[in-house]
N, CA, C and O of each residue as an XYZ file, in Angstrom:
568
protein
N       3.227     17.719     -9.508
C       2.659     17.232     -8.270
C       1.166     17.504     -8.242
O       0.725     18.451     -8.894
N       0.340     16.705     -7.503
C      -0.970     16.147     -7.517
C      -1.582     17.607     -6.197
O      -0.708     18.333     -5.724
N      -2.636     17.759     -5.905
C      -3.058     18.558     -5.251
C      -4.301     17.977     -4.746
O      -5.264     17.731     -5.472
N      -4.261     17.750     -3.416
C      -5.660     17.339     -2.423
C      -5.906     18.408     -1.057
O      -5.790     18.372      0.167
N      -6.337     19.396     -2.171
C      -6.730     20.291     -0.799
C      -5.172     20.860     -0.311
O      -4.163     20.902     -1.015
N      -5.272     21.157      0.705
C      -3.936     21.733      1.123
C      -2.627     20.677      0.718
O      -1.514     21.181      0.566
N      -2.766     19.584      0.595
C      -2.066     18.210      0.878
C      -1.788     17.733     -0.583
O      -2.562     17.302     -1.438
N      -0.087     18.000     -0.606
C       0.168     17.589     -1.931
C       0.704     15.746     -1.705
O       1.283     15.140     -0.803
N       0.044     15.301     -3.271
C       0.483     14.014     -3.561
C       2.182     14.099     -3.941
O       2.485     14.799     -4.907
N       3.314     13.366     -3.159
C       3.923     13.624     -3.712
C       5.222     12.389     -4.710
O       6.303     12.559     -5.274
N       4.497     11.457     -4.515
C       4.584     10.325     -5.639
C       3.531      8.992     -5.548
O       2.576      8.973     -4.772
N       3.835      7.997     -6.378
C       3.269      7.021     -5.873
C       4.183      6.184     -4.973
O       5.302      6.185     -5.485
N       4.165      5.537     -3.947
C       4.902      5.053     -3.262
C       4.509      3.716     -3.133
O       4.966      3.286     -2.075
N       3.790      2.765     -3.806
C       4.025      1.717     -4.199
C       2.471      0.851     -4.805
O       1.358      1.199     -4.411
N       2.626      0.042     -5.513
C       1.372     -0.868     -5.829
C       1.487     -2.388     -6.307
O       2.479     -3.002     -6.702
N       0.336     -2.749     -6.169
C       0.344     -4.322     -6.708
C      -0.810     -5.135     -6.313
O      -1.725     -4.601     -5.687
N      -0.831     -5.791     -6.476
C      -2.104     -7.115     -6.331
C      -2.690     -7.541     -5.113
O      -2.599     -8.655     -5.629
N      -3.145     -7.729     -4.128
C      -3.282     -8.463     -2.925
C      -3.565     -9.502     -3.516
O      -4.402     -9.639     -4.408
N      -2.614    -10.601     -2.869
C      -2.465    -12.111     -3.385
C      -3.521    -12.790     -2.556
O      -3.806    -12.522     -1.389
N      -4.187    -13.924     -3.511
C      -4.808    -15.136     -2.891
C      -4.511    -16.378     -2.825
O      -4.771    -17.334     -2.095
N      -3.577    -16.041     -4.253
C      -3.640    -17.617     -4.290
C      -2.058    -17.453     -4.871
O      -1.870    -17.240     -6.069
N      -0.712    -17.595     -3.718
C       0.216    -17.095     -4.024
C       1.595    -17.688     -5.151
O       2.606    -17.204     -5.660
N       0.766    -19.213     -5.123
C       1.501    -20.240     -6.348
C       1.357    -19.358     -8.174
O       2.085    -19.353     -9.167
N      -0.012    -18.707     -7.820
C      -0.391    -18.772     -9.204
C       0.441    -17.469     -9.541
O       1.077    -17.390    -10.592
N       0.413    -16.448     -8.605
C       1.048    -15.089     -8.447
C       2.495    -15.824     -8.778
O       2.650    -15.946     -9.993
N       3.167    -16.143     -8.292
C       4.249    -16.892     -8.320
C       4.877    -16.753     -9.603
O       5.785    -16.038    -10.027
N       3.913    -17.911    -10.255
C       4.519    -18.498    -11.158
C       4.401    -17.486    -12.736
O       5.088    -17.574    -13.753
N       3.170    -16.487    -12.391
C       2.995    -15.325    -13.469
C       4.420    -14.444    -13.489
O       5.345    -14.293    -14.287
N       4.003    -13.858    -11.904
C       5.063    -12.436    -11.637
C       6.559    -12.909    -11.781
O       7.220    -12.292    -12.616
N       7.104    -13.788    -11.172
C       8.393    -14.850    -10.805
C       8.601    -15.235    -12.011
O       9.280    -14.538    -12.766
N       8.039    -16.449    -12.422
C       8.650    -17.168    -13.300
C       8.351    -17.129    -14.450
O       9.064    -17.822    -15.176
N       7.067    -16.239    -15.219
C       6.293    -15.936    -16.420
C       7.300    -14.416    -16.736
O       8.270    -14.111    -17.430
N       6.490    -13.836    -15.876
C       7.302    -12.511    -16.066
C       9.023    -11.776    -15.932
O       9.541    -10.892    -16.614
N       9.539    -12.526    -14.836
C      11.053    -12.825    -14.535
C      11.137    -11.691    -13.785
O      12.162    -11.121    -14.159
N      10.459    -10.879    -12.684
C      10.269     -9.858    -11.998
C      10.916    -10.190    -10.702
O      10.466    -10.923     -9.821
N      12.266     -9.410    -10.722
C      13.490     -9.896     -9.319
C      12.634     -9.459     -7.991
O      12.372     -8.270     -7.811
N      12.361    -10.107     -7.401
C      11.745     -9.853     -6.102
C      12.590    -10.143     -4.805
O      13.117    -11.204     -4.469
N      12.584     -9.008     -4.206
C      13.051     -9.976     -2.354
C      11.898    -10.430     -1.481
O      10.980     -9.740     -1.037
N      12.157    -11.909     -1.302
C      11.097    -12.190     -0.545
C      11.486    -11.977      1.131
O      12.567    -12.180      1.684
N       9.930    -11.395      1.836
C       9.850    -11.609      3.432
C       9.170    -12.411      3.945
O       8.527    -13.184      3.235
N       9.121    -12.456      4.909
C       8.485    -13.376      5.654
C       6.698    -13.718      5.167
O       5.839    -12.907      4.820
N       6.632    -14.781      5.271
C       4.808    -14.577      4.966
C       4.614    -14.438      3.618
O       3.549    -14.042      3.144
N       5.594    -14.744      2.957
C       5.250    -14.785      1.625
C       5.355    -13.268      0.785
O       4.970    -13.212     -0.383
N       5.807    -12.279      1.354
C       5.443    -10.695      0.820
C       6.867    -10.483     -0.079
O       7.955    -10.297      0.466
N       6.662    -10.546     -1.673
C       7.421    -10.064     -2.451
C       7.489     -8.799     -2.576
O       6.419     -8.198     -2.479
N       8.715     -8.015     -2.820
C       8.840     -7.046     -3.230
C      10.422     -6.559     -4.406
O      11.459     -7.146     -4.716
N       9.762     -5.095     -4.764
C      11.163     -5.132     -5.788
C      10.871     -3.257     -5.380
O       9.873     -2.814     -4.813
N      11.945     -2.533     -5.824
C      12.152     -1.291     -6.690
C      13.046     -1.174     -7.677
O      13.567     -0.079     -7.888
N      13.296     -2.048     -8.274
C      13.944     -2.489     -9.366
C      12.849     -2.168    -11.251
O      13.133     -2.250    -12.446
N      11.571     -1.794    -10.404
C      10.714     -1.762    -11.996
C      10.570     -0.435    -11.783
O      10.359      0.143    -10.716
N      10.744      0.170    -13.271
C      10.188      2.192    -13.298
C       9.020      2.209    -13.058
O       8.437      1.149    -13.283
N       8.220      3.328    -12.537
C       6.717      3.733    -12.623
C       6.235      3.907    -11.389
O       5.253      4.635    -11.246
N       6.910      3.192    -10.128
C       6.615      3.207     -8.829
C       7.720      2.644     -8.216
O       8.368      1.625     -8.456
N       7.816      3.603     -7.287
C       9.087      3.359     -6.022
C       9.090      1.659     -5.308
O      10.137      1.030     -5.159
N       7.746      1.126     -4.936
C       7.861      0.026     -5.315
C       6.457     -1.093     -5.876
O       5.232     -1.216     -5.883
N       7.311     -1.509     -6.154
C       5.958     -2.888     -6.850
C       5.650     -4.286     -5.890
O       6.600     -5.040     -5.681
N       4.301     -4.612     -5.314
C       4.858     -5.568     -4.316
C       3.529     -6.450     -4.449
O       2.488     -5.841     -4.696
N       3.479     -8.185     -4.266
C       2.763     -9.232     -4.044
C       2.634     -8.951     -2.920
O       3.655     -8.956     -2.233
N       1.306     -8.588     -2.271
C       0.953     -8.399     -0.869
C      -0.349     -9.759     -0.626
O      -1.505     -9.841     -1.039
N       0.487    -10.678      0.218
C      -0.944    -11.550      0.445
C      -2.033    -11.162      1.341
O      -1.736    -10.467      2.313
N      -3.216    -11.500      1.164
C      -4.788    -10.916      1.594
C      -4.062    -10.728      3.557
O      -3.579     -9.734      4.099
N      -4.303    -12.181      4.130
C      -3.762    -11.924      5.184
C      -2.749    -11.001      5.691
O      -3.061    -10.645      6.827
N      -1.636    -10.466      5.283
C      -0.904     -9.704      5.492
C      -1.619     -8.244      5.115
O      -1.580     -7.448      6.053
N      -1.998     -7.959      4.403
C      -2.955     -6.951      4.063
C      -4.599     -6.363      5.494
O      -5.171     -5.320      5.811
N      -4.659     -7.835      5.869
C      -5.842     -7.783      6.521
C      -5.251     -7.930      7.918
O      -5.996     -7.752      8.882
N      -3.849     -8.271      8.120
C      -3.095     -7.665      9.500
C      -2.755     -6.561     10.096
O      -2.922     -6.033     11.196
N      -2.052     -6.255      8.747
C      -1.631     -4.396      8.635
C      -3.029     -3.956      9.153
O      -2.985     -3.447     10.273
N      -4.305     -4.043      8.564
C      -5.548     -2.871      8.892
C      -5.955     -3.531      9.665
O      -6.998     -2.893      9.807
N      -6.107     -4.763     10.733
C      -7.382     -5.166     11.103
C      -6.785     -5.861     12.702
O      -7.386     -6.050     13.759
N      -5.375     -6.111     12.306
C      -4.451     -7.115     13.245
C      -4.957     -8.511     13.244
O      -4.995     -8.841     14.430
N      -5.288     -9.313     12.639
C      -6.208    -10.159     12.150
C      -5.570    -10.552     10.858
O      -5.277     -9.784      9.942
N      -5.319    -12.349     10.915
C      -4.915    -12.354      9.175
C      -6.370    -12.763      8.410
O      -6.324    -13.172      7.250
N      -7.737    -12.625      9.159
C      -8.599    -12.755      7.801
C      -9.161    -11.060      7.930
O      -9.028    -10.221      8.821
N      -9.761    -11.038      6.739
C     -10.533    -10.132      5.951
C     -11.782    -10.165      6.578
O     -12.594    -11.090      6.579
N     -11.860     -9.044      7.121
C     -13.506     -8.900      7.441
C     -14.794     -9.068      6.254
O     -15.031     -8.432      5.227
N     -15.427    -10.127      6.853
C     -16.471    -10.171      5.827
C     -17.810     -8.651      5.364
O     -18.659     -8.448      4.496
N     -17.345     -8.047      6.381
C     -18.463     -6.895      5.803
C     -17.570     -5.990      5.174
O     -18.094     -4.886      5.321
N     -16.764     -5.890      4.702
C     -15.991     -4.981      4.120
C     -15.441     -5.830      2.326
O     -14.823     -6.893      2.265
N     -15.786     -5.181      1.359
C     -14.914     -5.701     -0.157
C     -13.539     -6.138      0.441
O     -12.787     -5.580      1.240
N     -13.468     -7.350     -0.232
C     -12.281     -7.669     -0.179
C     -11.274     -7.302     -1.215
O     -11.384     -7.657     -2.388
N     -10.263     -6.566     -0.742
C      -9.202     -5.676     -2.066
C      -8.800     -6.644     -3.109
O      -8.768     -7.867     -2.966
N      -8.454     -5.883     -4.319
C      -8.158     -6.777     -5.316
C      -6.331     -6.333     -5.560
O      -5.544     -7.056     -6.169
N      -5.980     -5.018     -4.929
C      -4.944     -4.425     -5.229
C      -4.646     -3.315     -4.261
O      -5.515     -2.629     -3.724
N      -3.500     -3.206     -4.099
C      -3.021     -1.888     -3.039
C      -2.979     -0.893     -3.514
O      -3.802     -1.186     -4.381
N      -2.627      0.548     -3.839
C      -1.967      1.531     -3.946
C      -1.737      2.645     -2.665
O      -2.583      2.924     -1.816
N      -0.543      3.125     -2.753
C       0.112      3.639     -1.848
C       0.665      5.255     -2.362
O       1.626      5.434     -3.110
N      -0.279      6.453     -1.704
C       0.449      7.769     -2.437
C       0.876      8.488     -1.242
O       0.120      8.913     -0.369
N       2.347      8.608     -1.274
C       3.722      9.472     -0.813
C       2.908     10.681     -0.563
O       2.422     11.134     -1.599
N       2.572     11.445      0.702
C       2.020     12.880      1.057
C       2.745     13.512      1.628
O       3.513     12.878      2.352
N       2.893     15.086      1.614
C       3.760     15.849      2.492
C       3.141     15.998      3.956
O       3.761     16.553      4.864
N       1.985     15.506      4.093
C       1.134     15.366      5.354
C       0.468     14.040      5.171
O      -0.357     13.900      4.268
N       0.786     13.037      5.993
C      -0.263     11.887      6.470
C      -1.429     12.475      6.794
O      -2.448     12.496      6.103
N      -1.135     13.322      8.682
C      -2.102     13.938      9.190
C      -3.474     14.446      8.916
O      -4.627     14.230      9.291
N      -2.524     15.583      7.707
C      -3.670     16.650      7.101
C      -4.713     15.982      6.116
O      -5.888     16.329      5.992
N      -3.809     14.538      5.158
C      -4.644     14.273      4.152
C      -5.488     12.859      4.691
O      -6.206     12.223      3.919
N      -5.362     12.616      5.599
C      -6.509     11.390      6.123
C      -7.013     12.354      6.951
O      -8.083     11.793      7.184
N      -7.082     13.624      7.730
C      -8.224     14.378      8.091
C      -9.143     15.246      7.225
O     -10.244     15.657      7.592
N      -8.491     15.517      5.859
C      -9.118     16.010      5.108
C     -10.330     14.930      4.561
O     -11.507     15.268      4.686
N      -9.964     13.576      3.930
C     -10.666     12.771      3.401
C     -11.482     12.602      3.882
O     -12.604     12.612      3.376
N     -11.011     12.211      5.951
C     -12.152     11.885      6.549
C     -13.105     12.834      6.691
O     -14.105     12.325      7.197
N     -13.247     14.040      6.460
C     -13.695     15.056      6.458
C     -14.954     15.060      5.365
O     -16.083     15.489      5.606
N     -14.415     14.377      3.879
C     -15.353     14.183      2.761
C     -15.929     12.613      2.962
O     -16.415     11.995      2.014
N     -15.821     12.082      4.230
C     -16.584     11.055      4.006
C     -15.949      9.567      4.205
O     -16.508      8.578      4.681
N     -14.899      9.666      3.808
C     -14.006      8.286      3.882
C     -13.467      7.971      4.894
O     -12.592      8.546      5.541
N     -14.196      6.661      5.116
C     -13.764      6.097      6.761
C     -12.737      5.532      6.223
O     -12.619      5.125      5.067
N     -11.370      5.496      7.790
C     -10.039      5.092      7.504
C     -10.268      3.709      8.110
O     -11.128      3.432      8.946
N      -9.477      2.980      7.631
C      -9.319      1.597      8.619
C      -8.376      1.157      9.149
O      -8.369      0.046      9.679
N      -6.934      2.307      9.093
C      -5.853      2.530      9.799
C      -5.899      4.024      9.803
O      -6.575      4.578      8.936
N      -5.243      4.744     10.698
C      -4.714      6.430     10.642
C      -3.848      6.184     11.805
O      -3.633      5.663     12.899
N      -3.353      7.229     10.389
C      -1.883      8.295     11.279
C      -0.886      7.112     12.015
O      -0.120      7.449     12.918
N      -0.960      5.842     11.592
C       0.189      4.519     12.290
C       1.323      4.606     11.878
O       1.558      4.986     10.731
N       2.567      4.161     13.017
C       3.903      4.041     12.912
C       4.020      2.603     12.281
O       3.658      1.651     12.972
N       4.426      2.422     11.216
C       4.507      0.723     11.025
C       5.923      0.635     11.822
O       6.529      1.517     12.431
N       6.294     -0.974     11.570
C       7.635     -1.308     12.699
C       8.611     -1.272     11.516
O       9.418     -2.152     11.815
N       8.970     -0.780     10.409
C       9.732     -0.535      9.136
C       9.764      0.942      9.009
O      10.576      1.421      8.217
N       8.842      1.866      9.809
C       9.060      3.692     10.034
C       8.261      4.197      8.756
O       8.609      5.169      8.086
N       7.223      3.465      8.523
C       6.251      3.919      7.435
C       5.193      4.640      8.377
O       4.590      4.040      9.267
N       5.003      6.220      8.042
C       3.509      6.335      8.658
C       2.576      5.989      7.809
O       2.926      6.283      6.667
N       1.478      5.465      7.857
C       0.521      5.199      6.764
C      -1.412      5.319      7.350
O      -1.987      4.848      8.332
N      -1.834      6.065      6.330
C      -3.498      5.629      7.025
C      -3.897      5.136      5.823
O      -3.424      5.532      4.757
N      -5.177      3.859      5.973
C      -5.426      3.222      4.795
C      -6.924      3.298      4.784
O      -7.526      3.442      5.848
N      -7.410      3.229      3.909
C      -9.096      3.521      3.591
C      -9.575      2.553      2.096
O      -8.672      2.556      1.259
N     -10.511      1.963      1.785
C     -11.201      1.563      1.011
C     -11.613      2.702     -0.098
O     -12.190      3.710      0.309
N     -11.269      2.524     -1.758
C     -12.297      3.131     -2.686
C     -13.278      2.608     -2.923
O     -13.370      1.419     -2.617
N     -14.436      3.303     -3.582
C     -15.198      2.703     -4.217
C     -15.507      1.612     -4.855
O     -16.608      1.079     -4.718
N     -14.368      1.043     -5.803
C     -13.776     -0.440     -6.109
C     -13.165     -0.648     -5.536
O     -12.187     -1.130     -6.106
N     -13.011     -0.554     -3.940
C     -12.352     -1.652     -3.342
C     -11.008     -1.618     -3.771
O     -10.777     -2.824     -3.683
N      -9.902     -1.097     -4.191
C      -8.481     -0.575     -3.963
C      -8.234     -0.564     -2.516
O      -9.230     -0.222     -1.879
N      -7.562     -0.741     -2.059
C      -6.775     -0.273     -0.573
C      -6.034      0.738     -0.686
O      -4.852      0.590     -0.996
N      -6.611      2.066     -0.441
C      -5.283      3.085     -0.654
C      -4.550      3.247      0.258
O      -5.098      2.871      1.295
N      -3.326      3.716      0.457
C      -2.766      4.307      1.294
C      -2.479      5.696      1.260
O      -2.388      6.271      0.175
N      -2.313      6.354      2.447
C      -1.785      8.178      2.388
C      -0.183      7.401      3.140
O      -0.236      6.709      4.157
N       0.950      7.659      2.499
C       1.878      7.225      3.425
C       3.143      8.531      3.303
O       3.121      9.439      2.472
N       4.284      8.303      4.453
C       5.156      9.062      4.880
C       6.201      7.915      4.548
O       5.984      6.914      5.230
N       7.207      7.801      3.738
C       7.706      6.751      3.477
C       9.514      7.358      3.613
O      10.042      7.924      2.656
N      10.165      7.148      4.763
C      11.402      8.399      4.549
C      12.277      7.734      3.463
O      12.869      8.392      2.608
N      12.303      6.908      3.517
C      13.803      5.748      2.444
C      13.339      6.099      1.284
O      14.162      5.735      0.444
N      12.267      6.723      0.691
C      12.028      6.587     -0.722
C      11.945      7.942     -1.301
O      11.670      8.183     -2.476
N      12.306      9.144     -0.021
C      12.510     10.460     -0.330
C      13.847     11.032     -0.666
O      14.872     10.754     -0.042
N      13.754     12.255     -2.197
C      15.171     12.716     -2.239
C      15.918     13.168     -0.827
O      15.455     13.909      0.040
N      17.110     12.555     -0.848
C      17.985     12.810     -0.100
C      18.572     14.613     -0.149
O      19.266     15.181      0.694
N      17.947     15.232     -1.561
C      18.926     16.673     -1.450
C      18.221     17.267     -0.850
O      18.509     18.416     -0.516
């Protein structure tokens, strides 16, 4: 396990692309690659069916720029993401007050999503979308 200050990382809890152009995603991830996805509404694929991350997911820009902004466009003064990542914390709280602490403005904190994800999300340097999330369905049960 990963260490941020008091606030341990305690997996990755999911990543993938923010989609633009969702035919082309499509036809790579779907039908190039043969990657079983369940689709939701709005176009948002997902799987936990691949090793390496709890899950793997086609997130389109708009849906991305709803979640942080409530808004399906992308604010123009802000990089527009090229990709999500999402890391599993034993504290949401502690580790988006710590960050914000070194500097990193959030552009969600400490939120209940309507699926029981807590998540706060912030911009890297390249423009990643990270997440700090509380994810209960994807924690050992023992």
């Amino acid at each position: 396990m990963q260490a941020l200050g008091k606030t341990r990382i305690l997996f990755i809890a999911g990543f993938g692309p923010i989609v633009r152009d969702a035919d082309a995603s499509r036809k790579l991830y779907v039908e190039a690659l043969k990657i079983p996805f369940k689709e939701e509404s709005g176009g948002y694929l997902h799987t936990s069916a691949l090793q390496g991350a709890k899950a793997f997911a086609l997130w389109p820009l708009s849906q991305a720029a709803e979640s942080c902004f409530g808004s399906p466009t992308w604010p123009s003064n802000l990089p527009v993401p090229h990709a999500w990542l999402e890391f599993d914390v034993d504290s949401v709280e502690s580790a988006t007050a710590e960050l914000e602490s070194k500097g990193y403005p959030m552009l969600v904190k400490n939120r209940k999503e309507p699926w029981g994800q807590t998540v706060s999300r912030f911009l890297d340097s390249d423009g990643l979308l990270i997440g700090l999330t509380f994810t209960p369905w994807m924690r050992d049960k023992s």
